[in-house]
Amino acid sequence: MWTHRSWPGRFLPHPLPAHERLRAYAGWCTAVEGNTTFYATPARETVASWAGQTDPDFRFVLKLPKAVTHERRLTGADAELRAFLHAIEPLGPRAHALWIQLPGSFGPADVPALARFLRELPATHRYAVEVRHPVFFDDAGAARTLEAALGTVGAEWIPFDTTAFFRTPPTSDAEREAWTRKPRMALRTRALTDRPIVRYLGRDDPARTVEGWQPWLDVVTGWLREGRSPTVFVHSPDNADAPELARGFHDQVRARLPELAPLPEPAPIGPSTLF
């Protein structure tokens, strides 16, 4: 997302027209998860406006439509896939990776279908797959089979780290809701490509979110030292502090690796003068 009901007046200017909100968000963070594309393929004109609000090096990680991944389970969805790829063309290099999030029922027996699907995708994009079946995280053989399928096309495996979130019981309404919906999987920190992508879910308490991401500081710093270019998304159940938390994570990595470029300075939220 690049807007949230609690962000205007705090992270984003208020009021702010819808066609300028992404530009304001891009002053805080240099990447965004395209989760809305899971529910509906946007109009090409809408995507062109996204490109117009961001620099060429801004990163969109766009989720494939659920019609492709969940309803058709990667089979017989050529029309939906073509429509999606046509719609996102205006992003150009901003389309950092196309995100193939698979349902929790998509298990090791389905890997051949995934391998076929990946081989038929156009090589003009990079791809990243998020699986939620626990066997991929608990069984080394299943993990190797999935890694082999991804490796044939240079696709990445996106870990969704919920380990810090599920460490202790929920304490807020947002946490209680997330407790019933978010997947519980073992921690995975292995990168397959030079562009690893991490999704991390903390708690509504910012201090606990920061505490939970500490293991990722060594991992991400190590990737950068190896010449990789990771993208890290920081979530909390209510996402109220997400932009600030993401910048905090970047600052902590940069403290270990000073040569890492700083994030942009956000535009002032309020007027610089009273007159």
PDB file of C-alpha atoms in Angstrom:
ATOM      1  CA  MET A   1       0.000   0.000   0.000  1.00  0.00           C
ATOM      2  CA  TRP A   2       0.990   3.622  -0.303  1.00  0.00           C
ATOM      3  CA  THR A   3      -1.846   5.083   1.698  1.00  0.00           C
ATOM      4  CA  HIS A   4      -3.526   4.199   4.974  1.00  0.00           C
ATOM      5  CA  ARG A   5      -6.262   5.879   6.941  1.00  0.00           C
ATOM      6  CA  SER A   6      -3.844   6.825   9.729  1.00  0.00           C
ATOM      7  CA  TRP A   7      -1.095   8.216   7.481  1.00  0.00           C
ATOM      8  CA  PRO A   8      -2.553  11.515   6.145  1.00  0.00           C
ATOM      9  CA  GLY A   9      -1.350  14.416   8.254  1.00  0.00           C
ATOM     10  CA  ARG A  10       1.367  12.221   9.739  1.00  0.00           C
ATOM     11  CA  PHE A  11       3.334  10.653   6.898  1.00  0.00           C
ATOM     12  CA  LEU A  12       1.427  12.122   3.956  1.00  0.00           C
ATOM     13  CA  PRO A  13       0.155  15.680   3.454  1.00  0.00           C
ATOM     14  CA  HIS A  14      -3.535  16.155   4.142  1.00  0.00           C
ATOM     15  CA  PRO A  15      -5.633  16.682   2.158  1.00  0.00           C
ATOM     16  CA  LEU A  16      -3.904  15.074  -0.799  1.00  0.00           C
ATOM     17  CA  PRO A  17      -5.513  14.062  -4.124  1.00  0.00           C
ATOM     18  CA  ALA A  18      -5.442  10.340  -4.860  1.00  0.00           C
ATOM     19  CA  HIS A  19      -3.198  10.853  -7.896  1.00  0.00           C
ATOM     20  CA  GLU A  20      -0.472  12.399  -5.714  1.00  0.00           C
ATOM     21  CA  ARG A  21      -0.417   9.944  -2.784  1.00  0.00           C
ATOM     22  CA  LEU A  22       2.062   7.537  -4.316  1.00  0.00           C
ATOM     23  CA  ARG A  23       4.452  10.411  -5.032  1.00  0.00           C
ATOM     24  CA  ALA A  24       4.305  11.402  -1.363  1.00  0.00           C
ATOM     25  CA  TYR A  25       4.811   7.813  -0.212  1.00  0.00           C
ATOM     26  CA  ALA A  26       7.857   7.532  -2.487  1.00  0.00           C
ATOM     27  CA  GLY A  27       9.465  10.229  -0.360  1.00  0.00           C
ATOM     28  CA  TRP A  28       9.399   7.790   2.567  1.00  0.00           C
ATOM     29  CA  CYS A  29      10.115   4.437   0.953  1.00  0.00           C
ATOM     30  CA  THR A  30      11.577   3.330  -2.374  1.00  0.00           C
ATOM     31  CA  ALA A  31       9.501   0.165  -2.838  1.00  0.00           C
ATOM     32  CA  VAL A  32       5.895  -0.890  -2.456  1.00  0.00           C
ATOM     33  CA  GLU A  33       3.926  -4.131  -2.415  1.00  0.00           C
ATOM     34  CA  GLY A  34       1.251  -4.140  -5.096  1.00  0.00           C
ATOM     35  CA  ASN A  35      -1.339  -6.098  -3.153  1.00  0.00           C
ATOM     36  CA  THR A  36      -4.397  -4.536  -4.814  1.00  0.00           C
ATOM     37  CA  THR A  37      -3.522  -6.197  -8.123  1.00  0.00           C
ATOM     38  CA  PHE A  38      -4.418  -9.511  -6.476  1.00  0.00           C
ATOM     39  CA  TYR A  39      -8.067  -8.449  -6.345  1.00  0.00           C
ATOM     40  CA  ALA A  40      -8.380  -6.614  -9.657  1.00  0.00           C
ATOM     41  CA  THR A  41      -6.135  -5.828 -12.609  1.00  0.00           C
ATOM     42  CA  PRO A  42      -5.783  -2.039 -12.755  1.00  0.00           C
ATOM     43  CA  ALA A  43      -6.469   0.009 -15.865  1.00  0.00           C
ATOM     44  CA  ARG A  44      -3.373   0.657 -17.941  1.00  0.00           C
ATOM     45  CA  GLU A  45      -3.970   4.403 -17.522  1.00  0.00           C
ATOM     46  CA  THR A  46      -3.907   3.969 -13.749  1.00  0.00           C
ATOM     47  CA  VAL A  47      -0.589   2.153 -13.942  1.00  0.00           C
ATOM     48  CA  ALA A  48       0.780   4.922 -16.167  1.00  0.00           C
ATOM     49  CA  SER A  49      -0.071   7.386 -13.386  1.00  0.00           C
ATOM     50  CA  TRP A  50       1.902   5.233 -10.938  1.00  0.00           C
ATOM     51  CA  ALA A  51       4.909   5.443 -13.235  1.00  0.00           C
ATOM     52  CA  GLY A  52       4.478   9.212 -13.485  1.00  0.00           C
ATOM     53  CA  GLN A  53       4.622   9.579  -9.713  1.00  0.00           C
ATOM     54  CA  THR A  54       7.823   7.564  -9.186  1.00  0.00           C
ATOM     55  CA  ASP A  55      11.436   7.558 -10.318  1.00  0.00           C
ATOM     56  CA  PRO A  56      12.619   4.779 -12.659  1.00  0.00           C
ATOM     57  CA  ASP A  57      14.461   3.052  -9.800  1.00  0.00           C
ATOM     58  CA  PHE A  58      11.374   2.861  -7.562  1.00  0.00           C
ATOM     59  CA  ARG A  59      10.417  -0.792  -6.970  1.00  0.00           C
ATOM     60  CA  PHE A  60       6.959  -2.258  -7.445  1.00  0.00           C
ATOM     61  CA  VAL A  61       6.525  -5.871  -6.344  1.00  0.00           C
ATOM     62  CA  LEU A  62       3.161  -6.622  -7.936  1.00  0.00           C
ATOM     63  CA  LYS A  63       1.004  -9.582  -6.960  1.00  0.00           C
ATOM     64  CA  LEU A  64      -0.493 -11.646  -9.775  1.00  0.00           C
ATOM     65  CA  PRO A  65      -4.310 -11.702  -9.822  1.00  0.00           C
ATOM     66  CA  LYS A  66      -6.029 -14.280  -7.659  1.00  0.00           C
ATOM     67  CA  ALA A  67      -7.807 -15.564 -10.768  1.00  0.00           C
ATOM     68  CA  VAL A  68      -4.415 -16.843 -11.915  1.00  0.00           C
ATOM     69  CA  THR A  69      -2.939 -18.088  -8.642  1.00  0.00           C
ATOM     70  CA  HIS A  70      -5.883 -19.117  -6.475  1.00  0.00           C
ATOM     71  CA  GLU A  71      -8.889 -19.712  -8.711  1.00  0.00           C
ATOM     72  CA  ARG A  72      -7.125 -21.313 -11.697  1.00  0.00           C
ATOM     73  CA  ARG A  73      -4.087 -22.451  -9.677  1.00  0.00           C
ATOM     74  CA  LEU A  74      -1.724 -21.473 -12.525  1.00  0.00           C
ATOM     75  CA  THR A  75      -3.574 -23.510 -15.165  1.00  0.00           C
ATOM     76  CA  GLY A  76      -5.759 -22.175 -17.977  1.00  0.00           C
ATOM     77  CA  ALA A  77      -5.466 -18.512 -16.972  1.00  0.00           C
ATOM     78  CA  ASP A  78      -3.773 -17.205 -20.126  1.00  0.00           C
ATOM     79  CA  ALA A  79      -6.331 -14.454 -20.759  1.00  0.00           C
ATOM     80  CA  GLU A  80      -6.153 -13.092 -17.218  1.00  0.00           C
ATOM     81  CA  LEU A  81      -2.361 -13.209 -17.255  1.00  0.00           C
ATOM     82  CA  ARG A  82      -2.123 -11.405 -20.614  1.00  0.00           C
ATOM     83  CA  ALA A  83      -4.463  -8.670 -19.381  1.00  0.00           C
ATOM     84  CA  PHE A  84      -2.350  -8.195 -16.263  1.00  0.00           C
ATOM     85  CA  LEU A  85       0.951  -8.052 -18.151  1.00  0.00           C
ATOM     86  CA  HIS A  86      -0.509  -5.565 -20.634  1.00  0.00           C
ATOM     87  CA  ALA A  87      -1.796  -3.351 -17.819  1.00  0.00           C
ATOM     88  CA  ILE A  88       1.552  -3.092 -16.002  1.00  0.00           C
ATOM     89  CA  GLU A  89       3.679  -2.352 -19.075  1.00  0.00           C
ATOM     90  CA  PRO A  90       3.834   1.418 -18.329  1.00  0.00           C
ATOM     91  CA  LEU A  91       5.865   0.719 -15.192  1.00  0.00           C
ATOM     92  CA  GLY A  92       8.866  -0.328 -17.256  1.00  0.00           C
ATOM     93  CA  PRO A  93      11.884  -0.923 -14.976  1.00  0.00           C
ATOM     94  CA  ARG A  94       9.814  -0.068 -11.894  1.00  0.00           C
ATOM     95  CA  ALA A  95       8.271  -3.557 -12.069  1.00  0.00           C
ATOM     96  CA  HIS A  96      10.990  -5.003  -9.864  1.00  0.00           C
ATOM     97  CA  ALA A  97       9.371  -8.437  -9.581  1.00  0.00           C
ATOM     98  CA  LEU A  98       6.031 -10.071 -10.235  1.00  0.00           C
ATOM     99  CA  TRP A  99       4.843 -11.703  -7.038  1.00  0.00           C
ATOM    100  CA  ILE A 100       3.231 -15.134  -7.317  1.00  0.00           C
ATOM    101  CA  GLN A 101       1.564 -15.704  -3.953  1.00  0.00           C
ATOM    102  CA  LEU A 102       0.145 -19.219  -3.761  1.00  0.00           C
ATOM    103  CA  PRO A 103      -2.595 -20.497  -1.432  1.00  0.00           C
ATOM    104  CA  GLY A 104      -1.788 -22.566   1.641  1.00  0.00           C
ATOM    105  CA  SER A 105      -3.231 -25.626  -0.077  1.00  0.00           C
ATOM    106  CA  PHE A 106      -0.617 -25.389  -2.852  1.00  0.00           C
ATOM    107  CA  GLY A 107       1.796 -28.092  -1.734  1.00  0.00           C
ATOM    108  CA  PRO A 108       4.705 -30.185  -2.986  1.00  0.00           C
ATOM    109  CA  ALA A 109       2.477 -32.176  -5.343  1.00  0.00           C
ATOM    110  CA  ASP A 110       1.682 -28.924  -7.166  1.00  0.00           C
ATOM    111  CA  VAL A 111       5.300 -27.950  -7.863  1.00  0.00           C
ATOM    112  CA  PRO A 112       5.236 -29.419 -11.418  1.00  0.00           C
ATOM    113  CA  ALA A 113       2.325 -27.081 -12.256  1.00  0.00           C
ATOM    114  CA  LEU A 114       4.322 -24.154 -10.885  1.00  0.00           C
ATOM    115  CA  ALA A 115       7.391 -25.192 -12.894  1.00  0.00           C
ATOM    116  CA  ARG A 116       5.346 -25.323 -16.114  1.00  0.00           C
ATOM    117  CA  PHE A 117       3.777 -21.959 -15.373  1.00  0.00           C
ATOM    118  CA  LEU A 118       7.140 -20.320 -14.695  1.00  0.00           C
ATOM    119  CA  ARG A 119       8.678 -21.704 -17.895  1.00  0.00           C
ATOM    120  CA  GLU A 120       5.850 -20.204 -19.956  1.00  0.00           C
ATOM    121  CA  LEU A 121       6.132 -16.710 -18.470  1.00  0.00           C
ATOM    122  CA  PRO A 122       7.815 -13.982 -20.539  1.00  0.00           C
ATOM    123  CA  ALA A 123      11.479 -13.467 -19.740  1.00  0.00           C
ATOM    124  CA  THR A 124      10.968  -9.697 -19.757  1.00  0.00           C
ATOM    125  CA  HIS A 125      10.078  -9.815 -16.040  1.00  0.00           C
ATOM    126  CA  ARG A 126      11.596 -11.245 -12.902  1.00  0.00           C
ATOM    127  CA  TYR A 127       9.439 -13.440 -10.705  1.00  0.00           C
ATOM    128  CA  ALA A 128       9.187 -14.168  -6.998  1.00  0.00           C
ATOM    129  CA  VAL A 129       7.074 -16.914  -5.438  1.00  0.00           C
ATOM    130  CA  GLU A 130       5.524 -16.976  -1.978  1.00  0.00           C
ATOM    131  CA  VAL A 131       4.339 -20.377  -0.748  1.00  0.00           C
ATOM    132  CA  ARG A 132       2.397 -20.961   2.453  1.00  0.00           C
ATOM    133  CA  HIS A 133       2.191 -24.737   2.701  1.00  0.00           C
ATOM    134  CA  PRO A 134       4.100 -25.685   5.886  1.00  0.00           C
ATOM    135  CA  VAL A 135       5.766 -28.724   4.306  1.00  0.00           C
ATOM    136  CA  PHE A 136       7.999 -26.457   2.193  1.00  0.00           C
ATOM    137  CA  PHE A 137       9.427 -25.045   5.438  1.00  0.00           C
ATOM    138  CA  ASP A 138       9.556 -28.233   7.472  1.00  0.00           C
ATOM    139  CA  ASP A 139      10.782 -30.792   4.913  1.00  0.00           C
ATOM    140  CA  ALA A 140      14.211 -30.290   3.325  1.00  0.00           C
ATOM    141  CA  GLY A 141      13.332 -32.442   0.322  1.00  0.00           C
ATOM    142  CA  ALA A 142      10.214 -30.414  -0.464  1.00  0.00           C
ATOM    143  CA  ALA A 143      12.227 -27.211  -0.146  1.00  0.00           C
ATOM    144  CA  ARG A 144      14.885 -28.501  -2.559  1.00  0.00           C
ATOM    145  CA  THR A 145      12.219 -29.499  -5.087  1.00  0.00           C
ATOM    146  CA  LEU A 146      10.690 -26.034  -4.963  1.00  0.00           C
ATOM    147  CA  GLU A 147      14.092 -24.343  -5.168  1.00  0.00           C
ATOM    148  CA  ALA A 148      14.942 -26.415  -8.247  1.00  0.00           C
ATOM    149  CA  ALA A 149      11.726 -25.335  -9.969  1.00  0.00           C
ATOM    150  CA  LEU A 150      12.404 -21.685  -9.156  1.00  0.00           C
ATOM    151  CA  GLY A 151      16.034 -21.964 -10.196  1.00  0.00           C
ATOM    152  CA  THR A 152      15.228 -23.016 -13.757  1.00  0.00           C
ATOM    153  CA  VAL A 153      13.906 -19.494 -14.473  1.00  0.00           C
ATOM    154  CA  GLY A 154      15.848 -17.500 -11.874  1.00  0.00           C
ATOM    155  CA  ALA A 155      12.805 -16.884  -9.689  1.00  0.00           C
ATOM    156  CA  GLU A 156      13.107 -15.906  -6.020  1.00  0.00           C
ATOM    157  CA  TRP A 157      11.380 -17.469  -2.997  1.00  0.00           C
ATOM    158  CA  ILE A 158       9.744 -14.769  -0.843  1.00  0.00           C
ATOM    159  CA  PRO A 159       9.712 -15.581   2.873  1.00  0.00           C
ATOM    160  CA  PHE A 160       6.839 -14.113   4.880  1.00  0.00           C
ATOM    161  CA  ASP A 161       8.308 -13.957   8.376  1.00  0.00           C
ATOM    162  CA  THR A 162       5.558 -14.120  11.003  1.00  0.00           C
ATOM    163  CA  THR A 163       7.672 -15.727  13.718  1.00  0.00           C
ATOM    164  CA  ALA A 164       7.922 -12.565  15.847  1.00  0.00           C
ATOM    165  CA  PHE A 165       4.200 -11.946  15.503  1.00  0.00           C
ATOM    166  CA  PHE A 166       3.205 -15.408  16.742  1.00  0.00           C
ATOM    167  CA  ARG A 167       5.739 -15.482  19.576  1.00  0.00           C
ATOM    168  CA  THR A 168       3.226 -14.223  22.171  1.00  0.00           C
ATOM    169  CA  PRO A 169      -0.581 -13.909  22.192  1.00  0.00           C
ATOM    170  CA  PRO A 170      -2.259 -10.883  20.570  1.00  0.00           C
ATOM    171  CA  THR A 171      -2.941  -7.743  22.606  1.00  0.00           C
ATOM    172  CA  SER A 172      -5.002  -5.553  20.232  1.00  0.00           C
ATOM    173  CA  ASP A 173      -7.989  -5.940  17.934  1.00  0.00           C
ATOM    174  CA  ALA A 174      -5.759  -5.707  14.861  1.00  0.00           C
ATOM    175  CA  GLU A 175      -3.432  -8.363  16.264  1.00  0.00           C
ATOM    176  CA  ARG A 176      -6.329 -10.648  17.127  1.00  0.00           C
ATOM    177  CA  GLU A 177      -7.643 -10.392  13.572  1.00  0.00           C
ATOM    178  CA  ALA A 178      -4.195 -11.047  12.084  1.00  0.00           C
ATOM    179  CA  TRP A 179      -3.784 -13.999  14.473  1.00  0.00           C
ATOM    180  CA  THR A 180      -6.582 -15.831  12.670  1.00  0.00           C
ATOM    181  CA  ARG A 181      -5.526 -14.931   9.111  1.00  0.00           C
ATOM    182  CA  LYS A 182      -1.743 -14.852   8.861  1.00  0.00           C
ATOM    183  CA  PRO A 183       0.237 -18.037   8.107  1.00  0.00           C
ATOM    184  CA  ARG A 184       2.491 -19.658  10.688  1.00  0.00           C
ATOM    185  CA  MET A 185       5.658 -20.924   9.052  1.00  0.00           C
ATOM    186  CA  ALA A 186       9.230 -21.605  10.059  1.00  0.00           C
ATOM    187  CA  LEU A 187      11.769 -18.856   9.466  1.00  0.00           C
ATOM    188  CA  ARG A 188      13.519 -18.934   6.097  1.00  0.00           C
ATOM    189  CA  THR A 189      16.485 -16.647   5.330  1.00  0.00           C
ATOM    190  CA  ARG A 190      18.014 -18.227   2.223  1.00  0.00           C
ATOM    191  CA  ALA A 191      18.200 -16.129  -0.956  1.00  0.00           C
ATOM    192  CA  LEU A 192      18.130 -17.790  -4.381  1.00  0.00           C
ATOM    193  CA  THR A 193      18.896 -14.756  -6.566  1.00  0.00           C
ATOM    194  CA  ASP A 194      20.629 -11.398  -6.482  1.00  0.00           C
ATOM    195  CA  ARG A 195      17.276  -9.720  -5.693  1.00  0.00           C
ATOM    196  CA  PRO A 196      15.895 -11.322  -2.530  1.00  0.00           C
ATOM    197  CA  ILE A 197      12.565 -10.058  -1.196  1.00  0.00           C
ATOM    198  CA  VAL A 198      11.494 -10.278   2.448  1.00  0.00           C
ATOM    199  CA  ARG A 199       8.067  -9.715   3.989  1.00  0.00           C
ATOM    200  CA  TYR A 200       8.201  -9.240   7.744  1.00  0.00           C
ATOM    201  CA  LEU A 201       5.253  -8.944  10.141  1.00  0.00           C
ATOM    202  CA  GLY A 202       5.859  -7.425  13.552  1.00  0.00           C
ATOM    203  CA  ARG A 203       3.465  -6.316  16.283  1.00  0.00           C
ATOM    204  CA  ASP A 204       1.425  -3.168  16.826  1.00  0.00           C
ATOM    205  CA  ASP A 205       3.964  -2.138  19.466  1.00  0.00           C
ATOM    206  CA  PRO A 206       6.812  -0.583  17.436  1.00  0.00           C
ATOM    207  CA  ALA A 207       9.424  -1.616  20.002  1.00  0.00           C
ATOM    208  CA  ARG A 208       8.406  -5.263  19.668  1.00  0.00           C
ATOM    209  CA  THR A 209       8.470  -4.981  15.891  1.00  0.00           C
ATOM    210  CA  VAL A 210      12.037  -3.665  16.045  1.00  0.00           C
ATOM    211  CA  GLU A 211      13.001  -6.416  18.476  1.00  0.00           C
ATOM    212  CA  GLY A 212      11.591  -9.063  16.137  1.00  0.00           C
ATOM    213  CA  TRP A 213      13.481  -7.918  13.052  1.00  0.00           C
ATOM    214  CA  GLN A 214      16.928  -8.051  14.685  1.00  0.00           C
ATOM    215  CA  PRO A 215      17.891 -11.395  13.013  1.00  0.00           C
ATOM    216  CA  TRP A 216      17.190  -9.845   9.621  1.00  0.00           C
ATOM    217  CA  LEU A 217      19.787  -7.125  10.129  1.00  0.00           C
ATOM    218  CA  ASP A 218      22.642  -9.635   9.819  1.00  0.00           C
ATOM    219  CA  VAL A 219      20.946 -11.414   6.914  1.00  0.00           C
ATOM    220  CA  VAL A 220      20.243  -8.286   4.885  1.00  0.00           C
ATOM    221  CA  THR A 221      23.640  -6.760   5.619  1.00  0.00           C
ATOM    222  CA  GLY A 222      25.253  -9.996   4.480  1.00  0.00           C
ATOM    223  CA  TRP A 223      23.266  -9.974   1.245  1.00  0.00           C
ATOM    224  CA  LEU A 224      24.336  -6.420   0.520  1.00  0.00           C
ATOM    225  CA  ARG A 225      27.984  -7.274   1.143  1.00  0.00           C
ATOM    226  CA  GLU A 226      27.599 -10.164  -1.326  1.00  0.00           C
ATOM    227  CA  GLY A 227      26.439  -7.698  -3.979  1.00  0.00           C
ATOM    228  CA  ARG A 228      22.752  -8.600  -3.770  1.00  0.00           C
ATOM    229  CA  SER A 229      20.010  -5.976  -3.870  1.00  0.00           C
ATOM    230  CA  PRO A 230      17.356  -6.960  -1.311  1.00  0.00           C
ATOM    231  CA  THR A 231      13.907  -5.451  -0.882  1.00  0.00           C
ATOM    232  CA  VAL A 232      12.406  -5.592   2.611  1.00  0.00           C
ATOM    233  CA  PHE A 233       8.772  -4.869   3.456  1.00  0.00           C
ATOM    234  CA  VAL A 234       7.933  -4.170   7.106  1.00  0.00           C
ATOM    235  CA  HIS A 235       4.374  -4.709   8.316  1.00  0.00           C
ATOM    236  CA  SER A 236       2.492  -4.561  11.571  1.00  0.00           C
ATOM    237  CA  PRO A 237      -1.088  -5.749  12.082  1.00  0.00           C
ATOM    238  CA  ASP A 238      -2.489  -2.207  11.907  1.00  0.00           C
ATOM    239  CA  ASN A 239       0.290  -0.802   9.649  1.00  0.00           C
ATOM    240  CA  ALA A 240      -0.120   2.564  11.368  1.00  0.00           C
ATOM    241  CA  ASP A 241       3.634   3.045  11.734  1.00  0.00           C
ATOM    242  CA  ALA A 242       4.776   1.098   8.667  1.00  0.00           C
ATOM    243  CA  PRO A 243       6.610   3.879   6.746  1.00  0.00           C
ATOM    244  CA  GLU A 244       8.500   4.989   9.838  1.00  0.00           C
ATOM    245  CA  LEU A 245       9.323   1.398  10.775  1.00  0.00           C
ATOM    246  CA  ALA A 246      10.608   0.645   7.271  1.00  0.00           C
ATOM    247  CA  ARG A 247      12.902   3.643   7.458  1.00  0.00           C
ATOM    248  CA  GLY A 248      14.029   2.531  10.909  1.00  0.00           C
ATOM    249  CA  PHE A 249      15.001  -0.869   9.543  1.00  0.00           C
ATOM    250  CA  HIS A 250      16.946   0.799   6.723  1.00  0.00           C
ATOM    251  CA  ASP A 251      18.709   3.061   9.245  1.00  0.00           C
ATOM    252  CA  GLN A 252      19.780   0.062  11.330  1.00  0.00           C
ATOM    253  CA  VAL A 253      21.165  -1.723   8.270  1.00  0.00           C
ATOM    254  CA  ARG A 254      22.938   1.454   7.200  1.00  0.00           C
ATOM    255  CA  ALA A 255      24.515   1.759  10.656  1.00  0.00           C
ATOM    256  CA  ARG A 256      26.227  -1.561   9.890  1.00  0.00           C
ATOM    257  CA  LEU A 257      26.928  -0.686   6.267  1.00  0.00           C
ATOM    258  CA  PRO A 258      27.497   3.100   6.004  1.00  0.00           C
ATOM    259  CA  GLU A 259      28.059   2.962   2.246  1.00  0.00           C
ATOM    260  CA  LEU A 260      24.406   2.009   1.765  1.00  0.00           C
ATOM    261  CA  ALA A 261      22.608   4.933   0.155  1.00  0.00           C
ATOM    262  CA  PRO A 262      20.169   6.795   2.412  1.00  0.00           C
ATOM    263  CA  LEU A 263      16.462   6.844   1.715  1.00  0.00           C
ATOM    264  CA  PRO A 264      15.010  10.088   0.349  1.00  0.00           C
ATOM    265  CA  GLU A 265      13.996  12.835   2.730  1.00  0.00           C
ATOM    266  CA  PRO A 266      10.200  13.028   2.974  1.00  0.00           C
ATOM    267  CA  ALA A 267       8.548  16.287   2.017  1.00  0.00           C
ATOM    268  CA  PRO A 268       7.310  18.379   4.948  1.00  0.00           C
ATOM    269  CA  ILE A 269       3.823  17.346   6.024  1.00  0.00           C
ATOM    270  CA  GLY A 270       2.612  20.752   7.110  1.00  0.00           C
ATOM    271  CA  PRO A 271       3.182  24.314   5.850  1.00  0.00           C
ATOM    272  CA  SER A 272       6.631  25.760   6.542  1.00  0.00           C
ATOM    273  CA  THR A 273       5.107  29.031   7.693  1.00  0.00           C
ATOM    274  CA  LEU A 274       1.873  30.183   9.239  1.00  0.00           C
ATOM    275  CA  PHE A 275       1.436  32.944   6.622  1.00  0.00           C
TER     276      PHE A 275
END
